[in-house]
PDB file of C-alpha atoms in Angstrom:
ATOM      1  CA  MET A   1      -3.571   2.859   1.280  1.00  0.00           C
ATOM      2  CA  ALA A   2      -5.787   4.094  -1.737  1.00  0.00           C
ATOM      3  CA  ILE A   3      -6.539   0.639  -3.041  1.00  0.00           C
ATOM      4  CA  LEU A   4      -6.613  -1.186   0.345  1.00  0.00           C
ATOM      5  CA  VAL A   5      -9.659   1.833   1.146  1.00  0.00           C
ATOM      6  CA  LEU A   6     -11.286   1.345  -2.563  1.00  0.00           C
ATOM      7  CA  ALA A   7     -10.539  -2.777  -1.842  1.00  0.00           C
ATOM      8  CA  SER A   8     -12.253  -2.692   1.212  1.00  0.00           C
ATOM      9  CA  THR A   9     -15.446  -0.908  -0.027  1.00  0.00           C
ATOM     10  CA  VAL A  10     -16.526  -2.296  -3.365  1.00  0.00           C
ATOM     11  CA  SER A  11     -19.143  -5.034  -3.874  1.00  0.00           C
ATOM     12  CA  TRP A  12     -17.348  -8.005  -5.036  1.00  0.00           C
ATOM     13  CA  THR A  13     -20.280 -10.092  -7.033  1.00  0.00           C
ATOM     14  CA  VAL A  14     -18.543 -13.627  -8.957  1.00  0.00           C
ATOM     15  CA  ASP A  15     -21.004 -15.514 -11.318  1.00  0.00           C
ATOM     16  CA  LYS A  16     -20.230 -18.729 -11.614  1.00  0.00           C
ATOM     17  CA  HIS A  17     -21.823 -21.083 -15.037  1.00  0.00           C
ATOM     18  CA  ILE A  18     -21.764 -24.625 -14.405  1.00  0.00           C
ATOM     19  CA  CYS A  19     -22.687 -27.545 -16.875  1.00  0.00           C
ATOM     20  CA  MET A  20     -22.508 -31.361 -15.894  1.00  0.00           C
ATOM     21  CA  GLY A  21     -20.677 -30.245 -12.777  1.00  0.00           C
ATOM     22  CA  ARG A  22     -17.995 -28.611 -14.377  1.00  0.00           C
ATOM     23  CA  VAL A  23     -17.326 -25.222 -13.905  1.00  0.00           C
ATOM     24  CA  MET A  24     -17.408 -23.456 -17.718  1.00  0.00           C
ATOM     25  CA  ASP A  25     -17.027 -19.439 -16.995  1.00  0.00           C
ATOM     26  CA  VAL A  26     -16.647 -17.631 -14.088  1.00  0.00           C
ATOM     27  CA  ALA A  27     -17.327 -13.797 -14.296  1.00  0.00           C
ATOM     28  CA  LEU A  28     -16.473 -10.974 -11.651  1.00  0.00           C
ATOM     29  CA  PHE A  29     -18.823  -7.752 -11.544  1.00  0.00           C
ATOM     30  CA  SER A  30     -20.881  -9.400 -14.239  1.00  0.00           C
ATOM     31  CA  HIS A  31     -22.941 -11.671 -16.127  1.00  0.00           C
ATOM     32  CA  ALA A  32     -21.673 -15.701 -16.556  1.00  0.00           C
ATOM     33  CA  ASP A  33     -21.744 -16.931 -19.902  1.00  0.00           C
ATOM     34  CA  ASP A  34     -23.633 -20.380 -20.758  1.00  0.00           C
ATOM     35  CA  CYS A  35     -22.425 -22.928 -22.535  1.00  0.00           C
ATOM     36  CA  GLY A  36     -25.253 -22.839 -24.816  1.00  0.00           C
ATOM     37  CA  MET A  37     -26.974 -26.658 -23.774  1.00  0.00           C
ATOM     38  CA  GLY A  38     -29.510 -25.296 -21.625  1.00  0.00           C
ATOM     39  CA  LYS A  39     -31.087 -23.620 -24.169  1.00  0.00           C
ATOM     40  CA  ASP A  40     -31.814 -26.751 -26.191  1.00  0.00           C
ATOM     41  CA  MET A  41     -32.881 -29.182 -23.633  1.00  0.00           C
ATOM     42  CA  GLU A  42     -36.002 -29.044 -22.006  1.00  0.00           C
ATOM     43  CA  LYS A  43     -34.604 -30.277 -18.649  1.00  0.00           C
ATOM     44  CA  SER A  44     -31.342 -28.197 -18.472  1.00  0.00           C
ATOM     45  CA  CYS A  45     -28.013 -29.892 -16.662  1.00  0.00           C
ATOM     46  CA  CYS A  46     -26.569 -26.297 -16.219  1.00  0.00           C
ATOM     47  CA  ASP A  47     -27.134 -24.152 -12.784  1.00  0.00           C
ATOM     48  CA  ASP A  48     -25.782 -20.916 -12.422  1.00  0.00           C
ATOM     49  CA  GLU A  49     -24.046 -19.509  -8.773  1.00  0.00           C
ATOM     50  CA  SER A  50     -23.010 -15.976  -7.747  1.00  0.00           C
ATOM     51  CA  PHE A  51     -22.209 -14.943  -4.667  1.00  0.00           C
ATOM     52  CA  THR A  52     -21.710 -11.418  -3.802  1.00  0.00           C
ATOM     53  CA  VAL A  53     -19.752 -10.078  -1.093  1.00  0.00           C
ATOM     54  CA  GLN A  54     -20.357  -6.925   0.276  1.00  0.00           C
ATOM     55  CA  GLY A  55     -17.993  -3.736   0.876  1.00  0.00           C
ATOM     56  CA  GLN A  56     -18.154  -1.610   4.382  1.00  0.00           C
ATOM     57  CA  HIS A  57     -19.971   1.538   3.703  1.00  0.00           C
ATOM     58  CA  ASP A  58     -19.274   3.035   7.322  1.00  0.00           C
ATOM     59  CA  LEU A  59     -15.654   4.139   7.295  1.00  0.00           C
ATOM     60  CA  LYS A  60     -16.299   6.803  10.215  1.00  0.00           C
ATOM     61  CA  ILE A  61     -14.286   4.117  12.726  1.00  0.00           C
ATOM     62  CA  THR A  62     -13.553   6.542  16.312  1.00  0.00           C
ATOM     63  CA  PHE A  63     -11.270   5.675  19.136  1.00  0.00           C
ATOM     64  CA  ASP A  64     -13.632   5.452  20.900  1.00  0.00           C
ATOM     65  CA  ASP A  65     -14.668   1.986  19.282  1.00  0.00           C
ATOM     66  CA  PHE A  66     -12.002   0.040  19.993  1.00  0.00           C
ATOM     67  CA  SER A  67     -11.958  -1.673  23.098  1.00  0.00           C
ATOM     68  CA  LEU A  68      -8.899  -0.657  26.268  1.00  0.00           C
ATOM     69  CA  ASN A  69      -6.465  -3.101  24.548  1.00  0.00           C
ATOM     70  CA  GLN A  70      -6.622  -2.112  21.532  1.00  0.00           C
ATOM     71  CA  GLN A  71      -6.512   1.494  22.360  1.00  0.00           C
ATOM     72  CA  PHE A  72      -3.333   0.722  24.455  1.00  0.00           C
ATOM     73  CA  PHE A  73      -1.951  -0.894  21.742  1.00  0.00           C
ATOM     74  CA  ILE A  74      -2.191   1.951  19.556  1.00  0.00           C
ATOM     75  CA  VAL A  75      -0.671   3.873  21.790  1.00  0.00           C
ATOM     76  CA  SER A  76       1.848   2.344  23.115  1.00  0.00           C
ATOM     77  CA  PHE A  77       2.289   1.974  19.230  1.00  0.00           C
ATOM     78  CA  VAL A  78       2.670   5.380  18.034  1.00  0.00           C
ATOM     79  CA  HIS A  79       4.940   6.330  21.325  1.00  0.00           C
ATOM     80  CA  THR A  80       7.419   3.689  20.582  1.00  0.00           C
ATOM     81  CA  TYR A  81       6.992   4.832  16.750  1.00  0.00           C
ATOM     82  CA  PHE A  82       7.529   8.756  17.302  1.00  0.00           C
ATOM     83  CA  HIS A  83      10.099   8.055  19.778  1.00  0.00           C
ATOM     84  CA  PHE A  84      12.411   4.932  18.755  1.00  0.00           C
ATOM     85  CA  VAL A  85      14.566   7.281  16.327  1.00  0.00           C
ATOM     86  CA  GLU A  86      15.308  10.574  18.047  1.00  0.00           C
ATOM     87  CA  VAL A  87      16.391  13.360  15.030  1.00  0.00           C
ATOM     88  CA  ASP A  88      19.606  15.488  15.456  1.00  0.00           C
ATOM     89  CA  GLU A  89      19.421  18.669  14.788  1.00  0.00           C
ATOM     90  CA  LYS A  90      22.744  19.436  14.184  1.00  0.00           C
ATOM     91  CA  GLU A  91      24.887  17.447  12.329  1.00  0.00           C
ATOM     92  CA  PRO A  92      28.570  17.072  14.116  1.00  0.00           C
ATOM     93  CA  ASN A  93      31.103  18.753  12.047  1.00  0.00           C
ATOM     94  CA  HIS A  94      34.271  16.896  11.853  1.00  0.00           C
ATOM     95  CA  PHE A  95      36.445  19.092   9.919  1.00  0.00           C
ATOM     96  CA  SER A  96      35.932  22.000  12.023  1.00  0.00           C
ATOM     97  CA  GLU A  97      39.870  22.268  13.367  1.00  0.00           C
ATOM     98  CA  TYR A  98      41.157  21.334   9.477  1.00  0.00           C
ATOM     99  CA  ASN A  99      42.636  23.979   7.896  1.00  0.00           C
ATOM    100  CA  PRO A 100      42.759  24.325   3.927  1.00  0.00           C
ATOM    101  CA  PRO A 101      45.641  24.484   2.356  1.00  0.00           C
ATOM    102  CA  PRO A 102      46.967  28.133   0.691  1.00  0.00           C
ATOM    103  CA  LEU A 103      46.288  28.283  -2.444  1.00  0.00           C
ATOM    104  CA  ILE A 104      49.423  29.176  -3.985  1.00  0.00           C
ATOM    105  CA  ARG A 105      48.633  29.753  -7.635  1.00  0.00           C
ATOM    106  CA  ASP A 106      44.786  28.347  -9.481  1.00  0.00           C
ATOM    107  CA  VAL A 107      45.873  24.919 -11.133  1.00  0.00           C
ATOM    108  CA  GLN A 108      42.335  25.271 -12.795  1.00  0.00           C
ATOM    109  CA  VAL A 109      42.644  28.903 -14.081  1.00  0.00           C
ATOM    110  CA  LEU A 110      46.143  28.221 -15.372  1.00  0.00           C
ATOM    111  CA  ASP A 111      45.583  24.892 -17.431  1.00  0.00           C
ATOM    112  CA  GLN A 112      42.190  25.803 -18.576  1.00  0.00           C
ATOM    113  CA  THR A 113      40.617  22.886 -16.993  1.00  0.00           C
ATOM    114  CA  PHE A 114      37.241  23.001 -15.573  1.00  0.00           C
ATOM    115  CA  LEU A 115      34.458  20.361 -14.127  1.00  0.00           C
ATOM    116  CA  ILE A 116      31.194  21.260 -15.937  1.00  0.00           C
TER     117      ILE A 116
END
């Protein structure tokens, strides 16, 4: 969830260097390197393009910002999610009527075999 919040709030800048119609370099968050041909020629055949995807800066969304259909969906989803699985507080004991066999002698102590 933290990665999703971070990705949606950061502004992304992609910079491309295009030379003779071909993409030569693409950079994320920085300036793309040029191919060196634009400096030598008087009329450059290279072009730089960049675009920025703005991140979301307002993260304070209230319940009133949703439409009535969205509110109805959220309330019904939460209601069915929490009432879908009923949790038993007490686990049934199927062996309550069973009595263990009587201990005649302690075999572990007599044979000196212990589980560690």
